[in-house]
Amino acid sequence: MSFTAETCVAMHIGDRKEQQDRVALFGHPKRSGMMMAVLADGMGGHSGGAMAAEQVLIRTRQNFDAYAPLHETPEELLRSVIDEAHTVIKLTRFTSEQDPHSTAVVFILQQGKAYWAHCGDSRLYHFRGTTTVSRTGDHSLVGELQRKGRLDENGALNHPQRNVLLSCLGSDREPRIEYGREESPVAGDCFLLCSDGLWAYFTDFELASTLQEHAPRAAAERLIAQVRQRAGGGGDNISLAVIKLAPAQSAA
């Protein structure tokens, strides 16, 4: 089935001095019916995190521009983006005094199918109505404790080490990359990419309900306003991308 996509990207600096998140959404320069979304949450020093996150966007755009579906799978494209961004970020550690790192979540919509990959604790959600079809697992200490059944959702949100990552781009260890796909999306499905500055303040149901009830831009504005209220003056950078599928209009 072919789709049209209603989309939105949004950011807010929160209560930080610098915006170190990056988010973008773009189509292929030569091929119709394909699009990518990318989100990165940078960490490290003054401007170091922003520089790291920017590299994720640069690699995504460059590799997507050169992407040839007949010769490369979506998973190979996603892996090349994360691996190459990791290498570039790692190299900048030797040419600057910062210690730059970044998360990454990268999404591609191609021929009516969705594919994604992530590293770190930025998330991708796939909602169908108010149901969470899938959600990426955080590469964090808290995420690992949850997977082992030693911590529940509420405990995770309040854990003193909730910001400790086990994998990210730019570290000495190779990034842990996990992949997901949806071969049969349906009209009304919604994909949300977001940094922890957003998801830390909501249940899955709250996110899904807001995205179901509102168009992407209105939903993004509503979610950011709620984060700002709930953060109480201590909010992180916020970034999100929304891709909401609708059936393609047939020609009359």
Tab-separated table of C-alpha atoms in Angstrom:
chain	number	residue	atom	x	y	z
A	1	MET	CA	0.000	0.000	0.000
A	2	SER	CA	1.294	3.477	-0.808
A	3	PHE	CA	1.083	6.297	1.703
A	4	THR	CA	1.432	9.983	2.080
A	5	ALA	CA	3.121	11.161	5.242
A	6	GLU	CA	2.144	14.111	7.363
A	7	THR	CA	5.279	15.156	9.211
A	8	CYS	CA	6.714	17.591	11.711
A	9	VAL	CA	10.041	18.223	13.435
A	10	ALA	CA	10.228	20.327	16.587
A	11	MET	CA	12.821	21.395	19.144
A	12	HIS	CA	13.040	23.375	22.376
A	13	ILE	CA	16.164	24.310	24.308
A	14	GLY	CA	14.475	23.519	27.629
A	15	ASP	CA	16.317	24.998	30.601
A	16	ARG	CA	19.786	24.333	29.202
A	17	LYS	CA	22.240	27.005	28.032
A	18	GLU	CA	22.796	25.296	24.683
A	19	GLN	CA	20.758	23.190	22.267
A	20	GLN	CA	22.740	19.980	21.735
A	21	ASP	CA	19.925	17.966	20.125
A	22	ARG	CA	19.598	17.795	16.362
A	23	VAL	CA	16.636	16.565	14.308
A	24	ALA	CA	15.824	16.589	10.587
A	25	LEU	CA	13.536	15.038	8.013
A	26	PHE	CA	14.158	14.958	4.265
A	27	GLY	CA	13.257	13.239	1.023
A	28	HIS	CA	15.590	11.580	-1.478
A	29	PRO	CA	16.908	14.081	-4.058
A	30	LYS	CA	16.223	11.763	-7.023
A	31	ARG	CA	13.714	9.122	-5.946
A	32	SER	CA	10.110	9.806	-4.997
A	33	GLY	CA	8.323	7.858	-2.286
A	34	MET	CA	11.322	7.739	0.049
A	35	MET	CA	12.110	9.792	3.109
A	36	MET	CA	14.377	9.726	6.140
A	37	ALA	CA	14.144	11.141	9.637
A	38	VAL	CA	17.100	11.444	12.004
A	39	LEU	CA	17.446	12.553	15.605
A	40	ALA	CA	20.598	12.871	17.707
A	41	ASP	CA	21.122	13.928	21.319
A	42	GLY	CA	24.659	15.237	21.726
A	43	MET	CA	26.722	15.220	24.902
A	44	GLY	CA	30.069	16.636	25.906
A	45	GLY	CA	31.593	19.993	26.692
A	46	HIS	CA	30.754	23.429	25.364
A	47	SER	CA	29.473	22.874	21.793
A	48	GLY	CA	30.999	19.365	21.775
A	49	GLY	CA	27.648	17.609	22.006
A	50	ALA	CA	26.111	19.849	19.362
A	51	MET	CA	29.017	19.093	17.037
A	52	ALA	CA	28.611	15.345	17.596
A	53	ALA	CA	24.866	15.447	16.947
A	54	GLU	CA	25.431	17.544	13.829
A	55	GLN	CA	27.706	14.837	12.434
A	56	VAL	CA	24.864	12.311	12.685
A	57	LEU	CA	22.670	14.601	10.557
A	58	ILE	CA	25.440	15.239	8.032
A	59	ARG	CA	26.166	11.521	7.559
A	60	THR	CA	22.446	10.734	7.241
A	61	ARG	CA	21.898	13.300	4.514
A	62	GLN	CA	25.067	12.439	2.588
A	63	ASN	CA	24.537	8.681	2.712
A	64	PHE	CA	20.850	9.010	1.827
A	65	ASP	CA	21.704	11.232	-1.152
A	66	ALA	CA	23.994	8.468	-2.417
A	67	TYR	CA	21.600	5.642	-1.496
A	68	ALA	CA	20.716	3.273	-4.345
A	69	PRO	CA	18.042	0.776	-3.212
A	70	LEU	CA	18.931	-1.709	-5.972
A	71	HIS	CA	22.438	-2.085	-4.551
A	72	GLU	CA	21.972	-1.424	-0.842
A	73	THR	CA	19.420	-2.557	1.733
A	74	PRO	CA	17.773	-0.101	4.146
A	75	GLU	CA	19.610	-1.803	7.024
A	76	GLU	CA	22.960	-1.290	5.270
A	77	LEU	CA	22.162	2.387	4.816
A	78	LEU	CA	21.191	2.756	8.481
A	79	ARG	CA	24.316	0.951	9.655
A	80	SER	CA	26.587	3.067	7.453
A	81	VAL	CA	25.097	6.272	8.877
A	82	ILE	CA	25.682	5.267	12.500
A	83	ASP	CA	29.085	3.650	11.967
A	84	GLU	CA	30.469	6.558	9.943
A	85	ALA	CA	29.087	9.187	12.320
A	86	HIS	CA	30.686	7.274	15.201
A	87	THR	CA	34.071	7.310	13.442
A	88	VAL	CA	33.929	11.030	12.668
A	89	ILE	CA	32.841	11.937	16.210
A	90	LYS	CA	35.614	9.778	17.633
A	91	LEU	CA	38.194	11.534	15.463
A	92	THR	CA	37.072	14.971	16.635
A	93	ARG	CA	38.088	13.979	20.165
A	94	PHE	CA	41.717	14.168	19.047
A	95	THR	CA	41.371	17.598	17.447
A	96	SER	CA	39.414	19.366	20.184
A	97	GLU	CA	39.373	19.621	23.941
A	98	GLN	CA	35.799	18.415	24.168
A	99	ASP	CA	34.651	14.854	24.721
A	100	PRO	CA	31.830	14.637	22.175
A	101	HIS	CA	29.288	11.815	22.117
A	102	SER	CA	25.842	11.393	20.653
A	103	THR	CA	22.860	9.107	20.527
A	104	ALA	CA	21.248	8.380	17.167
A	105	VAL	CA	17.886	7.187	15.910
A	106	VAL	CA	17.487	6.974	12.141
A	107	PHE	CA	14.289	6.113	10.245
A	108	ILE	CA	13.589	5.409	6.571
A	109	LEU	CA	10.262	5.047	4.785
A	110	GLN	CA	10.663	3.224	1.478
A	111	GLN	CA	8.054	1.620	-0.796
A	112	GLY	CA	5.446	1.705	1.968
A	113	LYS	CA	7.716	-0.027	4.488
A	114	ALA	CA	9.454	1.467	7.514
A	115	TYR	CA	12.940	0.669	8.806
A	116	TRP	CA	14.928	2.144	11.666
A	117	ALA	CA	18.065	1.809	13.767
A	118	HIS	CA	19.206	3.380	17.003
A	119	CYS	CA	22.071	3.666	19.456
A	120	GLY	CA	21.746	5.223	22.903
A	121	ASP	CA	18.597	6.352	24.689
A	122	SER	CA	16.880	8.436	22.036
A	123	ARG	CA	13.770	6.498	21.035
A	124	LEU	CA	11.567	5.509	18.155
A	125	TYR	CA	7.946	4.646	18.884
A	126	HIS	CA	5.507	3.030	16.462
A	127	PHE	CA	1.916	3.712	17.466
A	128	ARG	CA	-1.282	2.311	15.979
A	129	GLY	CA	-4.093	4.271	17.531
A	130	THR	CA	-3.270	4.302	21.245
A	131	THR	CA	-1.423	0.976	21.047
A	132	THR	CA	2.364	0.853	21.112
A	133	VAL	CA	3.293	-1.562	18.329
A	134	SER	CA	6.993	-1.227	19.097
A	135	ARG	CA	9.452	0.936	20.987
A	136	THR	CA	13.225	0.927	20.880
A	137	GLY	CA	15.088	-0.234	23.983
A	138	ASP	CA	17.378	2.259	25.695
A	139	HIS	CA	21.100	1.471	25.705
A	140	SER	CA	21.403	2.710	29.255
A	141	LEU	CA	22.057	1.328	32.711
A	142	VAL	CA	18.399	1.814	33.609
A	143	GLY	CA	17.270	0.201	30.340
A	144	GLU	CA	19.428	-2.839	31.094
A	145	LEU	CA	17.983	-3.112	34.615
A	146	GLN	CA	14.482	-2.996	33.125
A	147	ARG	CA	15.291	-5.737	30.603
A	148	LYS	CA	16.523	-7.922	33.471
A	149	GLY	CA	13.296	-7.299	35.387
A	150	ARG	CA	15.070	-5.481	38.234
A	151	LEU	CA	13.382	-2.118	37.634
A	152	ASP	CA	9.900	-1.070	36.560
A	153	GLU	CA	8.885	1.939	34.424
A	154	ASN	CA	8.306	4.251	37.400
A	155	GLY	CA	11.547	3.250	39.044
A	156	ALA	CA	13.407	3.881	35.802
A	157	LEU	CA	12.123	7.439	35.471
A	158	ASN	CA	13.325	8.320	38.976
A	159	HIS	CA	16.561	6.327	39.107
A	160	PRO	CA	19.592	8.455	40.122
A	161	GLN	CA	21.674	6.936	37.293
A	162	ARG	CA	19.010	7.192	34.581
A	163	ASN	CA	21.349	9.243	32.360
A	164	VAL	CA	24.183	6.679	32.297
A	165	LEU	CA	24.528	5.301	28.751
A	166	LEU	CA	26.025	1.896	27.966
A	167	SER	CA	26.421	2.663	24.266
A	168	CYS	CA	26.650	5.839	22.208
A	169	LEU	CA	28.498	7.279	19.235
A	170	GLY	CA	32.011	8.624	19.799
A	171	SER	CA	33.034	6.358	22.687
A	172	ASP	CA	35.971	3.942	22.660
A	173	ARG	CA	33.639	0.975	22.260
A	174	GLU	CA	31.946	0.291	18.948
A	175	PRO	CA	28.336	1.464	19.012
A	176	ARG	CA	25.616	-1.050	19.731
A	177	ILE	CA	23.160	-0.747	16.842
A	178	GLU	CA	19.683	-2.253	17.035
A	179	TYR	CA	17.326	-2.441	14.091
A	180	GLY	CA	13.578	-2.497	13.670
A	181	ARG	CA	11.147	-2.678	10.775
A	182	GLU	CA	7.465	-2.565	9.925
A	183	GLU	CA	6.716	-4.395	6.695
A	184	SER	CA	2.964	-3.748	6.757
A	185	PRO	CA	2.159	-0.312	8.164
A	186	VAL	CA	-1.437	0.870	7.875
A	187	ALA	CA	-3.013	4.274	7.396
A	188	GLY	CA	-3.071	6.105	10.713
A	189	ASP	CA	0.163	4.549	11.973
A	190	CYS	CA	2.417	7.087	13.615
A	191	PHE	CA	6.175	6.981	14.127
A	192	LEU	CA	7.757	9.214	16.759
A	193	LEU	CA	11.478	9.863	17.118
A	194	CYS	CA	12.398	11.739	20.300
A	195	SER	CA	15.153	12.492	22.774
A	196	ASP	CA	14.929	11.697	26.481
A	197	GLY	CA	14.116	15.360	27.074
A	198	LEU	CA	10.655	14.454	25.776
A	199	TRP	CA	9.924	10.815	26.552
A	200	ALA	CA	10.984	11.036	30.206
A	201	TYR	CA	7.806	12.995	30.973
A	202	PHE	CA	5.173	10.757	29.371
A	203	THR	CA	3.685	7.301	29.402
A	204	ASP	CA	3.440	5.554	26.043
A	205	PHE	CA	-0.344	5.965	26.184
A	206	GLU	CA	-0.071	9.731	26.675
A	207	LEU	CA	2.216	10.055	23.674
A	208	ALA	CA	0.053	7.822	21.486
A	209	SER	CA	-3.179	9.583	22.487
A	210	THR	CA	-1.788	13.040	21.724
A	211	LEU	CA	-0.490	11.930	18.336
A	212	GLN	CA	-3.769	10.233	17.476
A	213	GLU	CA	-5.930	13.204	18.454
A	214	HIS	CA	-3.894	15.944	16.788
A	215	ALA	CA	-2.085	16.648	13.540
A	216	PRO	CA	1.716	16.331	13.892
A	217	ARG	CA	2.455	20.033	14.368
A	218	ALA	CA	-0.312	20.549	16.921
A	219	ALA	CA	0.724	17.352	18.729
A	220	ALA	CA	4.360	18.494	18.875
A	221	GLU	CA	3.379	21.887	20.274
A	222	ARG	CA	1.145	20.263	22.875
A	223	LEU	CA	3.798	17.755	23.975
A	224	ILE	CA	6.505	20.409	24.319
A	225	ALA	CA	4.170	22.644	26.331
A	226	GLN	CA	3.412	19.732	28.682
A	227	VAL	CA	7.107	18.922	29.115
A	228	ARG	CA	7.867	22.533	29.988
A	229	GLN	CA	5.147	22.469	32.600
A	230	ARG	CA	6.134	19.100	34.070
A	231	ALA	CA	9.869	19.854	34.067
A	232	GLY	CA	9.360	22.693	36.535
A	233	GLY	CA	12.369	24.705	35.407
A	234	GLY	CA	14.775	21.758	35.154
A	235	GLY	CA	14.081	20.530	31.650
A	236	ASP	CA	16.584	19.080	29.192
A	237	ASN	CA	16.803	19.872	25.474
A	238	ILE	CA	13.716	18.562	23.665
A	239	SER	CA	13.594	17.246	20.108
A	240	LEU	CA	11.110	15.145	18.170
A	241	ALA	CA	10.075	14.102	14.684
A	242	VAL	CA	6.597	12.830	13.830
A	243	ILE	CA	5.678	10.785	10.734
A	244	LYS	CA	1.946	10.049	10.460
A	245	LEU	CA	0.797	7.854	7.589
A	246	ALA	CA	-2.292	8.464	5.484
A	247	PRO	CA	-3.461	6.560	2.385
A	248	ALA	CA	-2.175	8.022	-0.876
A	249	GLN	CA	-4.872	9.858	-2.809
A	250	SER	CA	-5.645	8.108	-6.083
A	251	ALA	CA	-5.913	10.231	-9.184
A	252	ALA	CA	-9.464	11.009	-10.292
